Amino acid sequence: MKVHIDPGRCQGHGRCYTLAPGLFGEDEEGYGQVVGDGVVPPGEEQAARLAVANCPELAIELQEEA
Amino acid sequence: MTVDDRFTRDHRDTRGELPLGTRNEIVVGPVSDWAEDFSHLEPEWAADPYPIQDDLRRRCPIAHTGRFGGGWLPTRYEDVAAIAYDTERFSSRSIIMSNYRPPLELAPIGATPPISSDPPFHHDARKLLLPAFTKSAVAKREAATRAFCHALVDGFEGQPVVDAARDYAQHIPMRVIADMLGFPPEDGPRFREFVENALEGVNLPPEERLARMESLFDYLYAQIRDHVENPRDDLTTYLIDAELYGRKLDPAHVAGTIALLLIAGIDTTWSAIGASLWHLAKTPADRERLVAEPELLPTAMEEFLRAYAPVTMARLVKEDMHWRGVDMKADDWVLLSFPAANRDPEQFERAGEVVIDREVNRHVAFGLGIHRCVGSHLARMELRVALEVWLERVPAFTLDDPGAVTWSPGQVRGPRTLPLRIG
Ligand code: HEM
Ligand code: SF4
């Protein structure tokens, strides 16, 4: 499983880095950033789905197999 | 070093050449039909706008009014989102629906950048503010905010009934923003006056409204001049020194942004804290669950923001157009109701219910698109800390007199009188 943020859509609501701090971080202006290469480590799948389900801008893409 | 004399002249002199904008007849009084004559300033709306919005969503779904010189009220999530994203056809030149439309020449900067700005200027004005308002930047204020909340609760000592809006909720954002701007904390009551004038005085005669606006700017210019003389480590000094396109900001930009931070930061957060406490006071099951499971609060808080979203914005239609079944005219208002979008059953399951453990919650209380609330991380910190401290210190409380609760009218809605029995 892999996550990706579309920088064209992200407006820095920060739901992702609040709900899944292991997978997302903020940049110096508050926009969301994927930690590392975006590959979701085992055990973090639920957090990844939660972030996707709460991003108001629909900016997070989730690839189930990666 | 040359002296910074940008703020010595009155800002109004620099606006002298601009045309005055347009005013329309002020219409007040009971609404005949919400689909044709809506007004968010009437008492019925302030008391409970949700049944009105739900009804309109079912039968309209884009309501019209002839008041305020003409405007529209979309009630579906889909339509609200489309307008928030469409900055080409909907301008933010004025975001308060009133009886006055500022002149076109004011775009794309507007009176209070970045909220009043359109692209491309908007992006640059917003970028100046973002670093001070990130989640990690505002986390540094959490300890002081928590101590302040505790001090407010200490003040309840010996009182069986307190007004949670007046004695608690309002003070928290006032103190936080005063600290960030470097304004005297004891000026809180004046901030309240400025906020009420800007957001609730919409149907006052224009001269009156103007005079009240001027008193806000008189105050701000005095604070700014004081900061020019005595620079400090705060947002006011930061904005005085900030540069765009290789030069310092226009004085009107500095003052306008400070006005925005003062107005946008206070009654919004005050409303969110108050509405959450109101809900918990009348819903013992939710209150008891949050006292028992404090780790649920961040999730519950998002649900309060969804169900009682305090902020509605406005846009001005740029050109005549047919839009999703209605004929919009240039300069018509659009009342952009994030609260109505947040209760659209097409977007949310059990939209009309408050579900404090709702896990999927793409609510739009802080807006959508390029104008996403700059203060959202700050507001969330304040709301969380305010509720944590309250629930820890005052775990048992009820509405003292449900009939005595009052709500602010207009585009920022929240409890203004909220008597709670705490002892
Ligand atoms: C619960 C509290 C709050 C709510 C619900 C709220 C809501 C909103 C909304 C819906 C917008 C979008 C405006 C639009 O689309 O035209 C907005 C913009 C803004 N808010 Fe907030 N707000 C809150 C607290 C704050 C605080 C505490 C501050 C800062 C002190 C703040 C500063 C701003 C600013 C500067 C903008 C303009 C952003 C832009 O145009 O780029 N807000 N707010
Ligand atoms: S929740 Fe969405 S909009 Fe917000 S920072 Fe994350 S990706 Fe960006």
XYZ file of C-alpha atoms and ligand atoms in Angstrom:
540
model
C 0.000 0.000 0.000
C 1.277 3.456 -0.917
C 0.067 7.029 -0.283
C 0.598 10.101 -2.421
C -0.479 13.752 -1.959
C -1.536 15.738 -4.998
C 0.144 19.115 -4.324
C -2.285 20.772 -6.738
C -5.183 19.903 -4.436
C -3.648 20.006 -0.941
C -4.535 23.203 0.935
C -2.881 22.367 4.228
C -5.911 21.352 6.295
C -3.574 18.979 8.106
C -6.058 16.194 8.716
C -3.537 13.719 7.297
C -0.633 14.594 9.561
C -2.931 14.781 12.583
C -4.600 11.420 11.990
C -1.592 9.555 10.580
C 1.553 11.265 11.845
C 3.601 8.200 10.936
C 2.744 8.617 7.264
C 2.417 12.358 6.746
C 4.166 15.506 7.914
C 3.779 19.254 7.361
C 6.055 21.520 5.376
C 6.985 24.985 6.639
C 3.717 26.421 5.276
C 1.505 23.662 6.629
C 0.971 21.722 3.410
C 0.906 17.952 3.760
C 3.911 15.851 2.821
C 4.311 12.130 2.550
C 6.947 10.736 4.896
C 9.672 8.899 2.962
C 8.549 7.152 -0.212
C 4.922 6.849 0.879
C 4.990 3.083 1.314
C 2.652 2.283 4.204
C 4.386 0.084 6.785
C 2.491 -2.927 8.155
C 0.038 -1.883 10.845
C -0.462 1.630 9.426
C -3.052 0.677 6.778
C -5.971 1.789 8.918
C -4.332 5.174 9.622
C -3.750 5.631 5.893
C -7.403 4.971 5.104
C -8.493 7.323 7.887
C -6.371 10.141 6.442
C -7.819 9.584 2.975
C -11.348 9.581 4.375
C -10.848 12.883 6.187
C -8.981 15.033 3.682
C -11.530 17.694 2.712
C -9.745 18.405 -0.570
C -9.595 14.743 -1.701
C -5.881 15.320 -2.171
C -4.607 11.945 -0.951
C -4.348 9.008 -3.319
C -3.985 5.498 -2.009
C -2.673 2.643 -4.112
C -3.701 -0.627 -2.537
C -0.813 -2.617 -3.959
C 2.689 -1.223 -4.035
C 18.199 54.031 8.303
C 15.182 55.959 7.061
C 12.166 56.316 9.283
C 9.182 54.156 8.344
C 6.528 56.816 7.742
C 4.020 54.603 5.941
C 1.620 54.707 8.867
C 1.773 58.349 9.796
C -0.666 59.393 7.106
C -4.189 58.242 7.583
C -4.877 55.194 5.423
C -8.078 56.742 4.133
C -6.089 59.423 2.273
C -4.497 56.767 0.102
C -7.898 55.517 -0.994
C -9.101 58.933 -2.097
C -9.249 58.288 -5.833
C -11.304 55.117 -5.657
C -14.966 55.138 -6.636
C -17.260 54.631 -3.705
C -18.903 51.309 -4.502
C -22.645 50.708 -4.549
C -25.253 50.763 -1.834
C -28.744 49.332 -1.864
C -31.902 49.823 0.134
C -31.773 48.057 3.511
C -34.623 45.572 3.955
C -35.291 44.122 7.389
C -38.213 42.291 8.980
C -39.759 38.833 8.889
C -38.948 36.628 5.914
C -41.984 35.740 3.785
C -40.566 32.719 1.951
C -37.033 31.465 2.642
C -36.678 30.309 -0.970
C -37.326 33.792 -2.360
C -36.567 36.240 0.436
C -33.916 34.711 2.717
C -32.040 36.748 5.299
C -29.378 35.347 7.597
C -29.814 38.382 9.860
C -33.329 37.654 11.061
C -33.895 36.153 14.544
C -35.469 32.962 13.172
C -32.220 32.123 11.336
C -30.049 32.985 14.316
C -32.156 30.810 16.629
C -32.022 27.687 14.419
C -30.954 27.863 10.764
C -30.735 24.104 10.184
C -34.422 23.291 9.549
C -34.523 26.232 7.119
C -31.416 25.007 5.292
C -32.653 21.397 5.209
C -35.980 22.486 3.778
C -34.306 24.627 1.119
C -31.938 21.803 0.185
C -34.926 19.549 -0.450
C -37.038 21.982 -2.440
C -34.721 24.513 -4.122
C -31.774 23.875 -3.640
C -30.420 27.377 -4.437
C -32.498 30.022 -2.653
C -32.759 33.660 -3.736
C -33.283 36.969 -1.982
C -33.962 40.498 -3.134
C -32.506 41.820 0.103
C -28.902 43.068 0.182
C -29.352 44.127 -3.438
C -29.848 40.507 -4.526
C -28.202 37.230 -3.650
C -28.228 33.433 -3.702
C -27.963 30.721 -1.090
C -26.847 27.276 -2.265
C -27.511 24.571 0.313
C -25.970 21.435 -1.196
C -22.402 20.403 -0.446
C -21.718 19.971 -4.159
C -22.716 23.546 -5.006
C -20.895 25.116 -2.053
C -17.719 23.232 -2.998
C -17.999 24.205 -6.675
C -18.269 27.907 -5.768
C -15.413 27.775 -3.259
C -13.199 26.290 -5.991
C -14.374 28.609 -8.772
C -12.441 31.805 -8.098
C -12.728 32.696 -11.808
C -16.451 33.353 -11.618
C -16.939 34.162 -7.933
C -14.929 36.968 -6.371
C -13.923 37.397 -2.718
C -13.849 41.201 -3.121
C -16.324 41.275 -0.267
C -16.925 38.246 1.925
C -19.550 39.818 4.182
C -22.978 39.935 2.549
C -24.205 43.413 3.304
C -25.912 46.385 1.703
C -22.671 47.717 0.277
C -20.580 46.366 -2.574
C -17.025 47.617 -2.708
C -15.838 48.965 -6.072
C -14.473 46.550 -8.659
C -11.143 48.362 -8.573
C -10.582 46.942 -5.108
C -9.985 43.471 -6.641
C -7.770 41.503 -6.563
C -6.381 42.804 -3.239
C -9.515 43.817 -1.342
C -9.722 45.575 2.003
C -8.502 42.701 4.196
C -6.002 40.473 2.353
C -5.894 37.535 1.884
C -9.566 36.781 2.639
C -10.740 39.614 0.373
C -8.215 38.831 -2.357
C -8.577 36.988 -5.643
C -5.856 35.229 -7.634
C -3.115 35.904 -8.426
C -2.502 38.360 -5.559
C -4.235 36.123 -3.030
C -1.527 33.467 -3.100
C 1.258 35.903 -2.231
C -0.638 37.640 0.569
C -1.601 34.279 2.070
C 1.931 32.898 1.826
C 3.121 35.669 4.161
C 0.864 34.350 6.919
C 1.184 30.588 6.585
C 4.445 29.955 8.502
C 3.126 31.614 11.685
C -0.009 29.455 11.635
C 1.276 25.927 11.006
C 0.367 23.178 13.411
C 3.850 23.136 14.932
C 4.023 26.934 15.182
C 0.742 27.144 17.089
C 1.669 24.182 19.318
C 4.089 26.575 21.034
C 1.077 28.496 22.356
C -0.654 25.482 23.823
C 0.812 25.660 27.337
C -0.064 29.355 27.754
C -3.561 28.755 26.372
C -4.115 25.898 28.798
C -2.951 27.975 31.766
C -5.291 30.777 30.687
C -8.268 28.369 30.458
C -7.489 27.107 33.961
C -7.399 30.685 35.250
C -10.847 31.322 33.725
C -12.260 28.236 35.462
C -10.624 29.338 38.729
C -12.766 32.452 38.379
C -15.964 30.353 38.541
C -15.271 29.600 42.220
C -18.432 29.854 44.292
C -20.808 30.385 41.343
C -23.402 27.660 40.716
C -24.246 29.137 37.297
C -21.774 30.656 34.834
C -22.194 32.087 31.375
C -19.907 29.832 29.343
C -20.020 32.157 26.307
C -19.320 35.377 28.161
C -17.111 34.128 31.003
C -15.161 31.423 29.166
C -15.403 30.932 25.393
C -14.970 34.530 24.264
C -11.850 35.221 26.321
C -9.758 32.376 24.944
C -9.370 33.492 21.304
C -9.185 37.140 22.384
C -6.200 36.442 24.587
C -4.460 34.230 22.043
C -4.765 36.706 19.176
C -3.851 39.681 21.383
C -0.653 37.822 22.308
C 0.123 36.947 18.696
C -0.438 40.497 17.447
C 1.238 42.070 20.458
C -1.841 44.070 21.506
C -2.675 44.861 25.156
C -4.673 41.932 26.569
C -6.885 44.335 28.516
C -8.284 45.653 25.200
C -10.464 42.525 24.952
C -13.764 44.384 25.372
C -12.838 46.683 22.484
C -12.097 43.668 20.265
C -15.559 42.365 21.028
C -17.048 45.663 19.938
C -15.065 45.606 16.666
C -16.128 42.056 15.926
C -19.786 42.750 16.558
C -19.687 45.860 14.390
C -18.082 44.090 11.471
C -20.181 40.952 11.498
C -23.475 41.784 13.133
C -23.902 45.455 12.238
C -24.601 44.566 8.610
C -28.061 46.160 8.444
C -27.085 49.421 10.155
C -27.235 52.648 8.124
C -24.083 52.970 5.956
C -22.751 56.091 7.727
C -23.024 54.324 11.057
C -21.294 51.231 9.711
C -18.518 53.339 8.221
C -17.991 55.280 11.433
C -17.652 52.037 13.370
C -15.180 50.642 10.844
C -13.146 53.808 11.213
C -12.890 53.380 14.935
C -11.430 49.898 14.334
C -8.842 51.284 11.928
C -8.029 54.203 14.235
C -7.245 51.657 16.910
C -5.177 49.493 14.554
C -3.134 52.394 13.203
C -2.315 53.466 16.759
C -1.123 49.931 17.546
C 0.864 49.765 14.312
C 2.589 53.106 14.963
C 3.479 51.917 18.428
C 5.076 48.823 16.871
C 6.983 50.944 14.332
C 8.497 52.811 17.263
C 9.003 49.749 19.460
C 9.425 46.665 17.277
C 8.643 43.370 18.988
C 8.661 39.683 18.215
C 5.021 39.463 17.145
C 2.827 39.355 14.054
C 2.320 43.116 13.889
C 6.054 43.817 13.634
C 6.377 40.877 11.232
C 3.764 42.420 8.895
C 5.273 45.904 9.172
C 8.616 44.459 8.013
C 7.239 41.970 5.482
C 7.969 42.439 1.790
C 6.183 41.484 -1.396
C 7.603 41.973 -4.888
C 10.758 43.520 -3.443
C 9.172 46.200 -1.304
C 7.394 46.675 2.003
C 3.617 46.178 2.069
C 1.154 48.984 1.456
C 0.004 50.451 4.768
C -3.570 49.509 3.867
C -2.459 45.907 3.366
C -0.772 45.775 6.777
C -3.774 47.284 8.550
C -6.270 45.219 6.552
C -4.536 41.945 7.361
C -4.306 42.810 11.045
C -8.017 43.707 11.018
C -8.708 40.329 9.443
C -6.692 38.401 12.019
C -8.428 40.231 14.837
C -11.955 39.766 13.479
C -11.566 36.286 11.941
C -9.816 34.816 14.933
C -12.156 35.843 17.711
C -15.848 35.181 17.354
C -15.286 32.173 15.099
C -13.403 30.258 17.767
C -15.557 31.680 20.543
C -18.584 30.327 18.631
C -17.019 26.894 18.146
C -16.143 26.545 21.843
C -19.585 27.796 22.895
C -21.533 25.557 20.518
C -19.572 22.503 21.660
C -20.284 23.250 25.336
C -23.942 23.920 24.513
C -24.194 20.525 22.836
C -22.528 18.746 25.751
C -24.688 20.556 28.302
C -27.855 19.302 26.637
C -26.556 15.818 25.744
C -25.485 14.043 28.956
C -24.573 10.798 27.160
C -21.998 12.565 24.968
C -20.666 14.578 27.887
C -20.233 11.499 30.084
C -18.562 9.576 27.290
C -16.027 12.356 26.665
C -15.260 12.653 30.365
C -14.664 8.884 30.476
C -12.781 8.718 27.148
C -10.796 11.948 26.757
C -8.882 10.383 23.832
C -12.101 10.636 21.806
C -12.121 14.419 22.039
C -10.168 15.160 18.827
C -12.694 13.086 16.863
C -15.696 14.559 18.686
C -14.381 18.053 18.135
C -14.383 17.563 14.356
C -17.996 16.472 14.628
C -18.901 19.623 16.565
C -17.167 21.644 13.858
C -19.183 19.814 11.213
C -22.584 20.004 12.886
C -22.236 23.534 14.300
C -19.860 25.043 11.744
C -19.760 28.676 12.855
C -18.632 30.362 9.652
C -20.503 31.273 6.475
C -18.687 33.260 3.793
C -19.868 35.299 0.825
C -18.791 35.829 -2.750
C -19.745 38.317 -5.489
C -20.745 36.981 -8.910
C -18.345 38.393 -11.501
C -20.509 38.308 -14.646
C -24.096 37.487 -15.644
C -24.406 33.733 -16.062
C -26.695 30.765 -15.914
C -25.364 28.648 -13.060
C -26.804 25.242 -12.133
C -30.358 26.228 -12.958
C -30.431 29.844 -11.779
C -29.731 33.159 -13.527
C -27.031 34.937 -11.598
C -26.315 38.585 -12.369
C -23.016 40.400 -12.071
C -22.602 41.671 -8.502
C -25.193 39.319 -7.008
C -24.102 37.952 -3.650
C -23.633 34.279 -2.970
C -23.932 33.316 0.663
C -21.472 30.449 0.911
C -22.887 28.323 3.694
C -20.301 25.850 4.944
C -22.805 24.960 7.714
C -25.441 23.939 5.128
C -22.868 21.931 3.148
C -21.879 20.123 6.335
C -25.427 18.841 6.833
C -26.068 17.616 3.290
C -27.297 13.991 3.509
C -25.796 13.352 0.055
C -22.364 13.924 1.580
C -22.727 12.728 5.179
C -24.498 9.752 6.690
C -26.878 10.734 9.482
C -26.132 14.330 8.495
C -28.575 15.867 10.960
C -27.251 13.944 13.973
C -24.222 14.652 16.125
C -22.172 11.443 16.116
C -19.180 12.104 18.342
C -17.222 9.080 17.150
C -17.770 9.755 13.436
C -14.613 8.487 11.761
C -15.138 9.645 8.191
C -15.629 13.384 8.351
C -14.724 15.486 5.350
C -16.430 18.566 6.763
C -15.793 22.030 5.404
C -16.042 24.192 8.529
C -12.719 25.803 7.579
C -13.653 26.232 3.931
C -12.318 24.569 0.808
C -9.779 25.527 -1.806
C -7.375 28.449 -1.816
C -9.000 30.357 1.073
C -8.800 27.429 3.551
C -8.780 29.063 6.980
C -5.237 30.176 7.734
C -6.089 29.949 11.426
C -7.493 26.399 11.333
C -4.570 24.841 13.227
C -4.713 27.605 15.811
C -8.500 27.325 16.155
C -8.274 23.548 16.561
C -5.640 23.905 19.273
C -7.759 26.475 21.136
C -10.942 24.420 20.809
C -9.273 21.217 21.963
C -7.547 22.845 24.941
C -10.688 24.788 25.926
C -12.778 21.603 25.940
C -10.098 19.492 27.648
C -9.719 21.953 30.498
C -13.468 22.432 30.852
C -14.234 18.683 30.932
C -11.404 18.049 33.376
C -12.422 20.831 35.735
C -16.199 20.901 35.220
C -17.168 17.342 34.283
C -20.842 17.755 35.251
C -22.877 20.601 33.809
C -26.294 21.278 32.312
C -28.166 24.106 30.598
C -29.461 26.306 33.390
C -32.285 27.691 31.279
C -32.472 26.531 27.650
C -34.684 29.507 26.819
C -32.011 31.969 27.953
C -29.437 30.826 25.371
C -28.924 33.410 22.607
C -27.108 33.021 19.274
C -25.356 35.626 17.173
C -27.052 36.514 13.900
C -25.232 36.802 10.596
C -22.312 34.958 9.083
C -20.637 33.794 12.271
C -23.057 31.867 14.434
C -22.514 30.743 17.975
C -23.908 31.133 21.484
C -23.551 34.632 22.938
C -25.393 33.901 26.198
C -24.957 30.398 27.573
C -25.884 30.007 31.241
C -24.624 26.645 32.493
C -25.281 25.103 35.887
C -21.974 23.795 37.166
C -22.564 23.299 40.884
C -13.360 27.613 14.663
C -12.811 28.727 14.265
C -12.712 29.185 12.845
C -13.504 28.864 11.773
C -14.706 27.936 11.732
C -12.967 29.577 10.632
C -13.487 29.492 9.356
C -12.924 30.068 8.233
C -13.398 29.867 6.890
C -14.611 29.036 6.499
C -12.572 30.544 6.054
C -12.652 30.569 4.523
C -12.990 31.886 3.959
C -13.436 31.854 2.513
O -13.568 30.791 1.900
O -13.692 32.943 1.998
C -11.581 31.204 6.883
C -10.567 32.000 6.411
C -9.619 32.615 7.212
N -9.502 32.482 8.582
Fe -10.632 31.340 9.793
N -11.885 30.308 11.023
C -11.687 30.096 12.373
C -10.679 30.626 13.153
C -9.673 31.438 12.691
C -8.569 31.924 13.491
C -8.326 31.588 14.950
C -7.827 32.720 12.666
C -6.557 33.477 12.940
C -6.281 34.161 13.944
C -8.442 32.712 11.359
C -7.955 33.381 10.276
C -8.428 33.241 8.985
C -7.816 33.876 7.828
C -6.587 34.777 7.829
C -8.566 33.483 6.705
C -8.352 33.896 5.256
C -7.650 32.832 4.468
C -7.537 33.158 2.994
O -8.374 33.874 2.450
O -6.583 32.674 2.358
N -9.557 31.927 11.410
N -11.810 30.878 8.198
S -5.502 16.560 4.829
Fe -5.453 16.856 2.641
S -5.428 19.040 2.315
Fe -4.897 18.637 4.406
S -2.698 18.653 4.475
Fe -3.364 16.572 4.254
S -3.421 16.270 2.064
Fe -3.329 18.419 2.378
